[in-house]
Structures are given as structure tokens and as C-alpha cells.
mmCIF file of C-alpha atoms and ligand atoms in Angstrom:
data_model
loop_
_atom_site.group_PDB
_atom_site.id
_atom_site.type_symbol
_atom_site.label_atom_id
_atom_site.label_comp_id
_atom_site.label_asym_id
_atom_site.label_seq_id
_atom_site.Cartn_x
_atom_site.Cartn_y
_atom_site.Cartn_z
ATOM 1 C CA MET A 1395 0.002 -0.007 -0.001
ATOM 2 C CA LEU A 1396 1.198 3.501 -0.809
ATOM 3 C CA ILE A 1397 2.527 5.381 2.202
ATOM 4 C CA THR A 1398 1.800 9.059 1.926
ATOM 5 C CA TYR A 1399 3.852 11.879 3.401
ATOM 6 C CA PRO A 1400 1.213 14.018 5.120
ATOM 7 C CA LEU A 1401 0.828 17.662 4.323
ATOM 8 C CA ALA A 1402 0.966 20.061 7.230
ATOM 9 C CA LYS A 1403 -2.399 20.967 8.661
ATOM 10 C CA ARG A 1404 -4.005 23.900 6.851
ATOM 11 C CA VAL A 1405 -4.766 27.025 8.823
ATOM 12 C CA GLU A 1406 -7.459 29.608 8.240
ATOM 13 C CA VAL A 1407 -5.565 32.816 7.645
ATOM 14 C CA LYS A 1408 -8.317 34.943 6.147
ATOM 15 C CA GLU A 1409 -9.844 35.612 9.560
ATOM 16 C CA ASP A 1410 -6.723 37.275 10.873
ATOM 17 C CA LYS A 1411 -7.124 41.004 10.462
ATOM 18 C CA SER A 1412 -3.403 41.703 10.636
ATOM 19 C CA VAL A 1413 -2.647 40.268 7.187
ATOM 20 C CA SER A 1414 -1.507 42.843 4.629
ATOM 21 C CA ASP A 1415 -1.659 41.959 0.927
ATOM 22 C CA GLU A 1416 1.318 44.246 0.256
ATOM 23 C CA ASP A 1417 3.698 42.382 2.569
ATOM 24 C CA VAL A 1418 4.053 39.403 0.244
ATOM 25 C CA LEU A 1419 3.666 39.478 -3.528
ATOM 26 C CA TYR A 1420 2.515 36.652 -5.779
ATOM 27 C CA GLU A 1421 2.965 36.124 -9.483
ATOM 28 C CA ALA A 1422 2.185 32.974 -11.452
ATOM 29 C CA LYS A 1423 3.555 32.653 -14.974
ATOM 30 C CA ASP A 1424 4.753 29.827 -17.230
ATOM 31 C CA GLY A 1425 3.958 27.242 -14.543
ATOM 32 C CA VAL A 1426 6.070 29.069 -11.920
ATOM 33 C CA ALA A 1427 4.623 30.874 -8.890
ATOM 34 C CA THR A 1428 6.977 33.495 -7.473
ATOM 35 C CA ILE A 1429 6.327 34.500 -3.878
ATOM 36 C CA THR A 1430 8.212 37.646 -2.828
ATOM 37 C CA ILE A 1431 8.532 38.851 0.751
ATOM 38 C CA ASN A 1432 8.027 42.568 0.365
ATOM 39 C CA ARG A 1433 9.227 44.605 3.347
ATOM 40 C CA PRO A 1434 12.564 45.766 1.870
ATOM 41 C CA ASP A 1435 12.867 48.703 4.315
ATOM 42 C CA LYS A 1436 12.843 46.191 7.165
ATOM 43 C CA TYR A 1437 15.130 43.737 5.373
ATOM 44 C CA ASN A 1438 12.018 41.624 4.742
ATOM 45 C CA ALA A 1439 11.747 40.789 8.445
ATOM 46 C CA LEU A 1440 9.092 38.169 9.064
ATOM 47 C CA ASN A 1441 6.304 39.711 11.089
ATOM 48 C CA THR A 1442 2.997 37.951 11.774
ATOM 49 C CA SER A 1443 1.377 39.421 8.694
ATOM 50 C CA VAL A 1444 4.159 38.098 6.443
ATOM 51 C CA VAL A 1445 4.037 34.598 7.908
ATOM 52 C CA LEU A 1446 0.232 34.405 7.577
ATOM 53 C CA LYS A 1447 0.344 35.728 4.036
ATOM 54 C CA LEU A 1448 3.146 33.342 3.070
ATOM 55 C CA ARG A 1449 1.040 30.447 4.306
ATOM 56 C CA GLU A 1450 -1.963 31.622 2.288
ATOM 57 C CA LEU A 1451 0.128 32.033 -0.876
ATOM 58 C CA PHE A 1452 1.959 28.716 -0.554
ATOM 59 C CA GLU A 1453 -1.451 27.055 -0.231
ATOM 60 C CA LYS A 1454 -2.643 28.989 -3.287
ATOM 61 C CA ALA A 1455 0.355 27.719 -5.284
ATOM 62 C CA GLU A 1456 -0.210 24.159 -4.056
ATOM 63 C CA ASP A 1457 -3.878 24.272 -5.092
ATOM 64 C CA ASP A 1458 -3.363 25.832 -8.550
ATOM 65 C CA PRO A 1459 -2.990 23.037 -11.113
ATOM 66 C CA ASN A 1460 -1.244 25.455 -13.488
ATOM 67 C CA VAL A 1461 1.549 26.050 -10.969
ATOM 68 C CA ARG A 1462 4.258 23.405 -11.164
ATOM 69 C CA VAL A 1463 7.112 25.058 -9.251
ATOM 70 C CA VAL A 1464 7.310 27.687 -6.493
ATOM 71 C CA VAL A 1465 10.062 30.257 -6.055
ATOM 72 C CA LEU A 1466 10.479 32.095 -2.742
ATOM 73 C CA THR A 1467 12.520 35.298 -2.688
ATOM 74 C CA GLY A 1468 12.819 38.732 -1.086
ATOM 75 C CA ALA A 1469 12.153 42.180 -2.558
ATOM 76 C CA GLY A 1470 15.085 44.546 -3.066
ATOM 77 C CA GLU A 1471 18.821 43.976 -3.102
ATOM 78 C CA LYS A 1472 19.596 43.674 0.592
ATOM 79 C CA ALA A 1473 17.668 40.774 2.019
ATOM 80 C CA PHE A 1474 15.869 37.525 1.359
ATOM 81 C CA ALA A 1475 14.617 37.846 4.952
ATOM 82 C CA ALA A 1476 16.600 39.028 8.005
ATOM 83 C CA GLY A 1477 14.642 36.743 10.310
ATOM 84 C CA ALA A 1478 11.660 37.052 12.580
ATOM 85 C CA ASP A 1479 10.609 40.626 13.214
ATOM 86 C CA ILE A 1480 12.429 41.279 16.469
ATOM 87 C CA SER A 1481 10.087 44.121 17.383
ATOM 88 C CA GLU A 1482 7.389 41.456 17.904
ATOM 89 C CA PHE A 1483 9.543 39.698 20.537
ATOM 90 C CA LYS A 1484 9.347 42.586 22.993
ATOM 91 C CA GLY A 1485 7.058 41.945 25.946
ATOM 92 C CA LYS A 1486 6.421 38.308 24.959
ATOM 93 C CA ASP A 1487 6.955 35.329 27.240
ATOM 94 C CA SER A 1488 6.979 31.602 26.577
ATOM 95 C CA LYS A 1489 3.193 31.436 26.518
ATOM 96 C CA THR A 1490 2.513 34.413 24.257
ATOM 97 C CA ILE A 1491 5.323 33.649 21.765
ATOM 98 C CA ARG A 1492 4.388 29.981 21.283
ATOM 99 C CA PRO A 1493 1.490 30.351 18.763
ATOM 100 C CA ARG A 1494 3.672 32.595 16.616
ATOM 101 C CA VAL A 1495 6.532 30.099 16.538
ATOM 102 C CA GLU A 1496 4.143 27.223 15.887
ATOM 103 C CA ARG A 1497 2.760 29.116 12.896
ATOM 104 C CA GLY A 1498 6.251 29.614 11.467
ATOM 105 C CA GLN A 1499 7.199 25.988 12.025
ATOM 106 C CA GLU A 1500 3.942 24.811 10.417
ATOM 107 C CA LEU A 1501 4.773 26.936 7.387
ATOM 108 C CA THR A 1502 8.202 25.320 7.042
ATOM 109 C CA LYS A 1503 6.530 21.901 7.197
ATOM 110 C CA PHE A 1504 3.986 22.946 4.574
ATOM 111 C CA ILE A 1505 6.670 24.187 2.178
ATOM 112 C CA GLU A 1506 8.756 21.079 2.698
ATOM 113 C CA SER A 1507 5.888 18.642 2.247
ATOM 114 C CA MET A 1508 3.895 20.374 -0.511
ATOM 115 C CA SER A 1509 3.605 18.334 -3.690
ATOM 116 C CA LYS A 1510 5.465 20.868 -5.878
ATOM 117 C CA PRO A 1511 9.196 21.632 -5.839
ATOM 118 C CA SER A 1512 10.306 24.909 -4.320
ATOM 119 C CA ILE A 1513 13.404 27.019 -4.899
ATOM 120 C CA ALA A 1514 14.652 29.729 -2.518
ATOM 121 C CA ALA A 1515 16.330 32.565 -4.427
ATOM 122 C CA VAL A 1516 18.467 34.037 -1.638
ATOM 123 C CA ASN A 1517 19.120 37.634 -2.732
ATOM 124 C CA GLY A 1518 20.839 39.007 0.371
ATOM 125 C CA PHE A 1519 20.613 38.370 4.121
ATOM 126 C CA ALA A 1520 18.913 35.077 5.001
ATOM 127 C CA LEU A 1521 19.146 35.108 8.761
ATOM 128 C CA GLY A 1522 17.185 33.317 11.463
ATOM 129 C CA GLY A 1523 13.693 32.578 10.099
ATOM 130 C CA GLY A 1524 14.894 33.694 6.658
ATOM 131 C CA CYS A 1525 17.530 30.954 6.615
ATOM 132 C CA GLU A 1526 14.970 28.542 8.035
ATOM 133 C CA PHE A 1527 12.389 29.279 5.314
ATOM 134 C CA ALA A 1528 15.123 28.883 2.699
ATOM 135 C CA MET A 1529 16.049 25.513 4.220
ATOM 136 C CA ALA A 1530 12.404 24.389 4.018
ATOM 137 C CA CYS A 1531 12.621 24.858 0.228
ATOM 138 C CA ASP A 1532 13.920 21.991 -1.882
ATOM 139 C CA ILE A 1533 16.756 23.919 -3.559
ATOM 140 C CA ARG A 1534 18.637 27.094 -2.579
ATOM 141 C CA TYR A 1535 20.271 29.436 -5.085
ATOM 142 C CA ALA A 1536 22.051 32.551 -3.807
ATOM 143 C CA SER A 1537 23.618 35.762 -5.070
ATOM 144 C CA ALA A 1538 27.237 36.478 -4.143
ATOM 145 C CA ASN A 1539 26.181 39.259 -1.728
ATOM 146 C CA ALA A 1540 24.035 36.861 0.329
ATOM 147 C CA LYS A 1541 24.814 36.192 3.968
ATOM 148 C CA LEU A 1542 23.280 33.294 5.806
ATOM 149 C CA GLY A 1543 23.142 32.384 9.468
ATOM 150 C CA GLN A 1544 21.214 31.652 12.622
ATOM 151 C CA PRO A 1545 22.020 34.673 14.835
ATOM 152 C CA GLU A 1546 19.284 34.024 17.447
ATOM 153 C CA ILE A 1547 21.849 33.233 20.142
ATOM 154 C CA ASN A 1548 22.811 36.923 20.170
ATOM 155 C CA LEU A 1549 19.268 37.763 21.268
ATOM 156 C CA GLY A 1550 19.342 35.165 24.039
ATOM 157 C CA VAL A 1551 17.095 32.766 22.106
ATOM 158 C CA ILE A 1552 17.518 29.869 19.684
ATOM 159 C CA PRO A 1553 16.225 29.048 16.169
ATOM 160 C CA GLY A 1554 12.541 28.089 16.280
ATOM 161 C CA TYR A 1555 11.416 27.470 12.698
ATOM 162 C CA GLY A 1556 13.367 24.234 12.381
ATOM 163 C CA GLY A 1557 16.864 25.765 12.329
ATOM 164 C CA THR A 1558 18.420 23.383 14.825
ATOM 165 C CA VAL A 1559 16.919 20.462 12.910
ATOM 166 C CA ARG A 1560 17.209 21.203 9.188
ATOM 167 C CA LEU A 1561 20.577 22.978 9.392
ATOM 168 C CA ALA A 1562 22.144 19.946 11.057
ATOM 169 C CA ARG A 1563 20.666 17.653 8.430
ATOM 170 C CA LEU A 1564 21.835 19.827 5.566
ATOM 171 C CA VAL A 1565 25.362 20.683 6.645
ATOM 172 C CA GLY A 1566 26.143 18.183 9.440
ATOM 173 C CA LEU A 1567 25.907 18.450 13.215
ATOM 174 C CA GLY A 1568 29.360 19.963 13.796
ATOM 175 C CA ARG A 1569 28.921 22.827 11.342
ATOM 176 C CA ALA A 1570 25.353 23.455 12.485
ATOM 177 C CA LYS A 1571 26.493 23.688 16.105
ATOM 178 C CA GLU A 1572 29.219 26.164 15.168
ATOM 179 C CA LEU A 1573 26.710 28.353 13.294
ATOM 180 C CA VAL A 1574 23.988 28.175 15.956
ATOM 181 C CA TYR A 1575 26.382 28.624 18.925
ATOM 182 C CA THR A 1576 28.273 31.589 17.415
ATOM 183 C CA GLY A 1577 25.362 33.210 15.587
ATOM 184 C CA ASP A 1578 27.900 34.195 12.900
ATOM 185 C CA HIS A 1579 26.821 35.031 9.357
ATOM 186 C CA ILE A 1580 28.537 33.148 6.551
ATOM 187 C CA THR A 1581 29.035 34.238 2.953
ATOM 188 C CA ALA A 1582 27.195 32.690 0.034
ATOM 189 C CA GLU A 1583 30.486 31.102 -1.035
ATOM 190 C CA GLU A 1584 30.958 29.458 2.362
ATOM 191 C CA ALA A 1585 27.302 28.389 2.403
ATOM 192 C CA HIS A 1586 27.915 26.785 -0.984
ATOM 193 C CA ARG A 1587 31.047 25.057 0.253
ATOM 194 C CA ILE A 1588 29.211 23.430 3.165
ATOM 195 C CA GLY A 1589 26.152 22.478 1.112
ATOM 196 C CA LEU A 1590 23.724 25.035 2.504
ATOM 197 C CA VAL A 1591 23.179 26.554 -0.932
ATOM 198 C CA ASN A 1592 23.242 24.697 -4.237
ATOM 199 C CA ARG A 1593 24.632 27.447 -6.442
ATOM 200 C CA VAL A 1594 25.997 31.001 -6.217
ATOM 201 C CA PHE A 1595 25.494 33.707 -8.876
ATOM 202 C CA ASP A 1596 27.627 36.828 -9.374
ATOM 203 C CA SER A 1597 24.753 39.278 -9.153
ATOM 204 C CA ILE A 1598 21.128 39.455 -8.081
ATOM 205 C CA ASP A 1599 20.034 39.749 -11.732
ATOM 206 C CA ALA A 1600 21.978 36.585 -12.547
ATOM 207 C CA LEU A 1601 20.403 34.865 -9.518
ATOM 208 C CA ARG A 1602 16.899 35.791 -10.672
ATOM 209 C CA GLU A 1603 17.650 34.633 -14.219
ATOM 210 C CA GLY A 1604 19.265 31.374 -13.064
ATOM 211 C CA THR A 1605 16.408 30.651 -10.665
ATOM 212 C CA MET A 1606 13.768 31.166 -13.378
ATOM 213 C CA GLU A 1607 15.755 28.973 -15.731
ATOM 214 C CA LEU A 1608 15.744 26.147 -13.189
ATOM 215 C CA ALA A 1609 12.085 26.735 -12.267
ATOM 216 C CA LYS A 1610 10.975 26.599 -15.914
ATOM 217 C CA LYS A 1611 13.055 23.482 -16.458
ATOM 218 C CA LEU A 1612 11.377 21.753 -13.491
ATOM 219 C CA ALA A 1613 7.936 22.976 -14.613
ATOM 220 C CA LEU A 1614 8.317 20.867 -17.770
ATOM 221 C CA LYS A 1615 9.203 17.672 -15.880
ATOM 222 C CA PRO A 1616 6.469 15.099 -15.246
ATOM 223 C CA GLY A 1617 4.618 16.420 -12.184
ATOM 224 C CA VAL A 1618 3.533 13.123 -10.651
ATOM 225 C CA ALA A 1619 7.067 11.701 -10.816
ATOM 226 C CA LEU A 1620 8.491 14.917 -9.338
ATOM 227 C CA LYS A 1621 6.026 14.797 -6.458
ATOM 228 C CA LEU A 1622 6.771 11.141 -5.715
ATOM 229 C CA ALA A 1623 10.544 11.686 -5.947
ATOM 230 C CA LYS A 1624 10.226 14.601 -3.513
ATOM 231 C CA GLN A 1625 8.204 12.487 -1.071
ATOM 232 C CA SER A 1626 10.707 9.646 -1.187
ATOM 233 C CA LEU A 1627 13.663 12.015 -0.747
ATOM 234 C CA ASN A 1628 11.910 13.760 2.172
ATOM 235 C CA ASN A 1629 11.174 10.425 3.769
ATOM 236 C CA SER A 1630 14.890 9.714 4.001
ATOM 237 C CA TRP A 1631 14.914 12.291 6.833
ATOM 238 C CA GLN A 1632 12.427 10.411 8.924
ATOM 239 C CA MET A 1633 12.307 6.755 7.865
ATOM 240 C CA GLY A 1634 14.698 3.897 8.361
ATOM 241 C CA LEU A 1635 16.424 2.382 5.314
ATOM 242 C CA GLU A 1636 14.050 -0.564 4.878
ATOM 243 C CA GLU A 1637 10.899 1.531 5.174
ATOM 244 C CA ASN A 1638 12.242 4.217 2.847
ATOM 245 C CA LEU A 1639 13.308 1.686 0.240
ATOM 246 C CA GLY A 1640 9.843 0.104 0.534
ATOM 247 C CA PHE A 1641 8.289 3.518 -0.083
ATOM 248 C CA GLU A 1642 10.553 4.113 -3.082
ATOM 249 C CA LEU A 1643 9.559 0.730 -4.510
ATOM 250 C CA ASP A 1644 5.861 1.557 -4.082
ATOM 251 C CA VAL A 1645 6.051 4.974 -5.706
ATOM 252 C CA PHE A 1646 8.439 3.853 -8.453
ATOM 253 C CA THR A 1647 5.894 1.236 -9.524
ATOM 254 C CA GLN A 1648 3.113 3.823 -9.248
ATOM 255 C CA THR A 1649 4.836 5.978 -11.878
ATOM 256 C CA PHE A 1650 4.327 3.092 -14.336
ATOM 257 C CA ASP A 1651 0.581 3.727 -14.226
ATOM 258 C CA THR A 1652 0.956 7.364 -15.324
ATOM 259 C CA GLU A 1653 0.400 8.844 -18.782
ATOM 260 C CA ASP A 1654 3.695 10.668 -18.369
ATOM 261 C CA LYS A 1655 5.617 7.387 -18.154
ATOM 262 C CA VAL A 1656 4.049 6.244 -21.431
ATOM 263 C CA GLU A 1657 4.922 9.592 -23.018
ATOM 264 C CA GLY A 1658 8.466 9.739 -21.576
ATOM 265 C CA VAL A 1659 9.408 6.230 -22.680
ATOM 266 C CA ASP A 1660 7.810 6.643 -26.133
ATOM 267 C CA ALA A 1661 9.544 10.008 -26.648
ATOM 268 C CA PHE A 1662 12.918 8.460 -25.842
ATOM 269 C CA LEU A 1663 12.372 5.452 -28.128
ATOM 270 C CA THR A 1664 11.133 7.548 -31.040
ATOM 271 C CA LYS A 1665 13.886 10.174 -30.492
ATOM 272 C CA ARG A 1666 11.682 13.200 -29.806
ATOM 273 C CA GLU A 1667 11.097 15.667 -26.945
ATOM 274 C CA ALA A 1668 8.598 14.437 -24.351
ATOM 275 C CA GLU A 1669 5.545 16.570 -23.630
ATOM 276 C CA PHE A 1670 4.340 15.759 -20.163
ATOM 277 C CA LYS A 1671 0.742 16.272 -19.009
ATOM 278 C CA HIS A 1672 1.467 15.755 -15.303
ATOM 279 C CA LYS A 1673 -0.930 12.823 -15.170
HETATM 280 N N1 COA B 2668 13.475 42.407 12.776
HETATM 281 C C1 COA B 2668 13.025 43.666 12.721
HETATM 282 N N2 COA B 2668 13.639 44.617 12.006
HETATM 283 C C2 COA B 2668 14.740 44.302 11.332
HETATM 284 C C3 COA B 2668 15.267 42.998 11.345
HETATM 285 C C4 COA B 2668 14.579 42.022 12.107
HETATM 286 N N3 COA B 2668 14.999 40.741 12.158
HETATM 287 N N4 COA B 2668 16.390 42.977 10.590
HETATM 288 C C5 COA B 2668 16.549 44.221 10.090
HETATM 289 N N5 COA B 2668 15.543 45.012 10.535
HETATM 290 C C6 COA B 2668 15.343 46.430 10.249
HETATM 291 C C7 COA B 2668 16.198 47.331 11.111
HETATM 292 O O1 COA B 2668 15.574 47.563 12.373
HETATM 293 C C8 COA B 2668 16.268 48.576 10.273
HETATM 294 O O2 COA B 2668 15.052 49.271 10.383
HETATM 295 P P1 COA B 2668 15.050 50.881 10.608
HETATM 296 O O3 COA B 2668 15.694 51.438 9.363
HETATM 297 O O4 COA B 2668 13.619 51.234 10.722
HETATM 298 O O5 COA B 2668 15.848 51.132 11.829
HETATM 299 C C9 COA B 2668 16.316 48.007 8.853
HETATM 300 O O6 COA B 2668 15.763 46.703 8.919
HETATM 301 C C10 COA B 2668 17.727 47.889 8.310
HETATM 302 O O7 COA B 2668 18.510 47.195 9.281
HETATM 303 P P2 COA B 2668 19.927 47.732 9.819
HETATM 304 O O8 COA B 2668 20.256 46.954 11.048
HETATM 305 O O9 COA B 2668 19.902 49.219 9.945
HETATM 306 O O10 COA B 2668 20.858 47.341 8.585
HETATM 307 P P3 COA B 2668 22.387 46.837 8.614
HETATM 308 O O11 COA B 2668 22.775 46.744 7.196
HETATM 309 O O12 COA B 2668 23.208 47.667 9.525
HETATM 310 O O13 COA B 2668 22.326 45.342 9.245
HETATM 311 C C11 COA B 2668 21.455 43.112 9.524
HETATM 312 C C12 COA B 2668 21.600 44.335 8.603
HETATM 313 C C13 COA B 2668 20.546 42.132 8.829
HETATM 314 C C14 COA B 2668 22.818 42.493 9.780
HETATM 315 C C15 COA B 2668 20.845 43.583 10.886
HETATM 316 O O14 COA B 2668 19.663 44.322 10.619
HETATM 317 C C16 COA B 2668 20.476 42.442 11.785
HETATM 318 O O15 COA B 2668 21.321 41.896 12.445
HETATM 319 N N6 COA B 2668 19.172 42.075 11.857
HETATM 320 C C17 COA B 2668 18.683 41.089 12.779
HETATM 321 C C18 COA B 2668 19.002 39.688 12.313
HETATM 322 C C19 COA B 2668 18.548 38.670 13.333
HETATM 323 O O16 COA B 2668 18.967 38.648 14.466
HETATM 324 N N7 COA B 2668 17.621 37.774 12.915
HETATM 325 C C20 COA B 2668 17.108 36.726 13.711
HETATM 326 C C21 COA B 2668 15.895 37.183 14.433
HETATM 327 S S1 COA B 2668 15.276 35.916 15.511
#
């Protein structure tokens, strides 16, 4: 029987009056939804409104059959996102901060487990929650000016949107501990060297171009196979070898019942480009 990787629980965001449509922008074109955090004056700091809006827009992208790939980025040339909005920390205690952190964590789980691939285009500072949202995406591209890190320790707190978990899994426990304990920022080049970002571009324009190139490439791949590959790869984080291999076997065989498999194999054998229908 097919094991499914559950999607994060959906939350009703429309009821929250604090959501501003301007804080996060959305554009869907050529099968690619681009979600842009839009508070450049505040280095795209993640206040409650931004997190709620991001959740709404990631759900929108997941539900739109014309969207095949999602890109997450920040407006301007300074920041992807410089972390949680620190002004919202003031006056909060463990009880009053908890729902906010849960909401952010839920969002990272949603991004990670959604059926479509996501790319973070890191166009500047990706600190704290910014780095954590980037790590929830499947692939990270960065511009050379980008700086990444988990500086929460300098505020007397720790990462709360999965930073102690995903960073360790991406770059190894020793490097993650160094980054979380020191709170230091690292350059895009260093992030690339340790596997935190997949690719570095000379400029922000080149980053945006390279990200769209990848997104459009993925948008043409067979959607069902992409989704199942993503699920199986994600499962490697939480399943043992036997169970994960069993899952891979199940979903591999499932791809043989898709129209895209018939098209892909026929296109190869008749030496033509495949045209996938994502079915
Ligand atoms: N929360 C709220 N506001 C933030 C912010 C954050 N995480 N990061 C940046 N900003 C705001 C600044 O308050 C400033 O606003 P102002 O112009 O109204 O004063 C504006 O963004 C620009 O930041 P500034 O610090 O003046 O720019 P800088 O180039 O000197 O430094 C950073 C940039 C990113 C290194 C610095 O802003 C910083 O360390 N931010 C906090 C990062 C952090 O700790 N994130 C984890 C939070 S848990």
C-alpha cells in the first residue's frame, strides 16, 4: 500500500485582520509561482502578517494546477529575509510567543511537504527565520552578496522554525552547532562550500535569471514523478532504510501507471522531446 507523506495541517488565515496583501507578492507565470517577501525597508523581516500571508500564498500555489514550481525570494537587493521581526519579541513570554513560533514551524513543514518543488532565491541576508524558510525549500540558489546564518543566540534565544533540525541535516551536526552557537553570518560562497546553498550567482540579476531557468526546467518535468521523488527524498529524513526503500519501490511502480511514463518512454524510443501532461 502507498505510504503518503502528510501535508501540514491547513490554517485559516483569512480571519486574521493583521494580514496585509502588500507584505508578500505573488505572481504565477509559465507554470512558476513566485512568492516575494516585500518589506525591503525592514530587510524583509518576518512579522506575523508576512508569515500568515506566506502560508496563504503557498497554499494557493499548491492548489493551482497550473503552478508546477514555487520560487520564494525577497524584494530589493539587501535581504531575502533578516529573520523574525524582532520588534514582535518585545514583551512576549513563553506562553505568548508559542502560537507565533508554531505558525512559522507549520509553514516550514507545509513548504517542505507540498507536492510541488520549491526554490529559494536568496538575494541578500537570510538570517534566522529567513535561513529557516530557505532551508524548508527543496533547492537554494544565492547571489554572491548573500549572507546566511542563525544569529538568534545573540538575542538570548535559539532558532525556532526548524533551524536546529534542518541545518544539522543539511550541513552536518558539527557545522550546524558552530553556526547556531556563534550566531555568525557566513558568505554565500561558504554556504555553498558546506552544502547550505546549491549554487551562487555573481549578481542578483543573474540569480533571478538562473532561478527562473531552473524553475521553468522543473515545470516541464512530469509532475507526478516529481512529487513522488520529492516524497521519497523527504522520507529519508524520517524513515529507516528498509521503510524508505519500501516507499521508493511503491512509488516507483506507481509511476508506471501514469500517462507521463508512457509519453516519456515513447519520446525516448522515437527520439523526440517528451511533452508531459502531469498525469
Ligand atoms: N526584525 C526587525 N527589524 C529588522 C530586522 C529584524 N529581524 N532585521 C533588520 N531590521 C530592520 C532594522 O531595524 C532597520 O530598520 P530601521 O531602518 O527602521 O531602523 C532596517 O531593517 C535595516 O537594518 P539595519 O540593522 O539598519 O541594517 P544593517 O545593514 O546595519 O544590518 C542586519 C543588517 C541584517 C545584519 C541587521 O539588521 C540584523 O542583524 N538584523 C537582525 C537579524 C537577526 O537577528 N535575525 C534573527 C531574528 S530571531
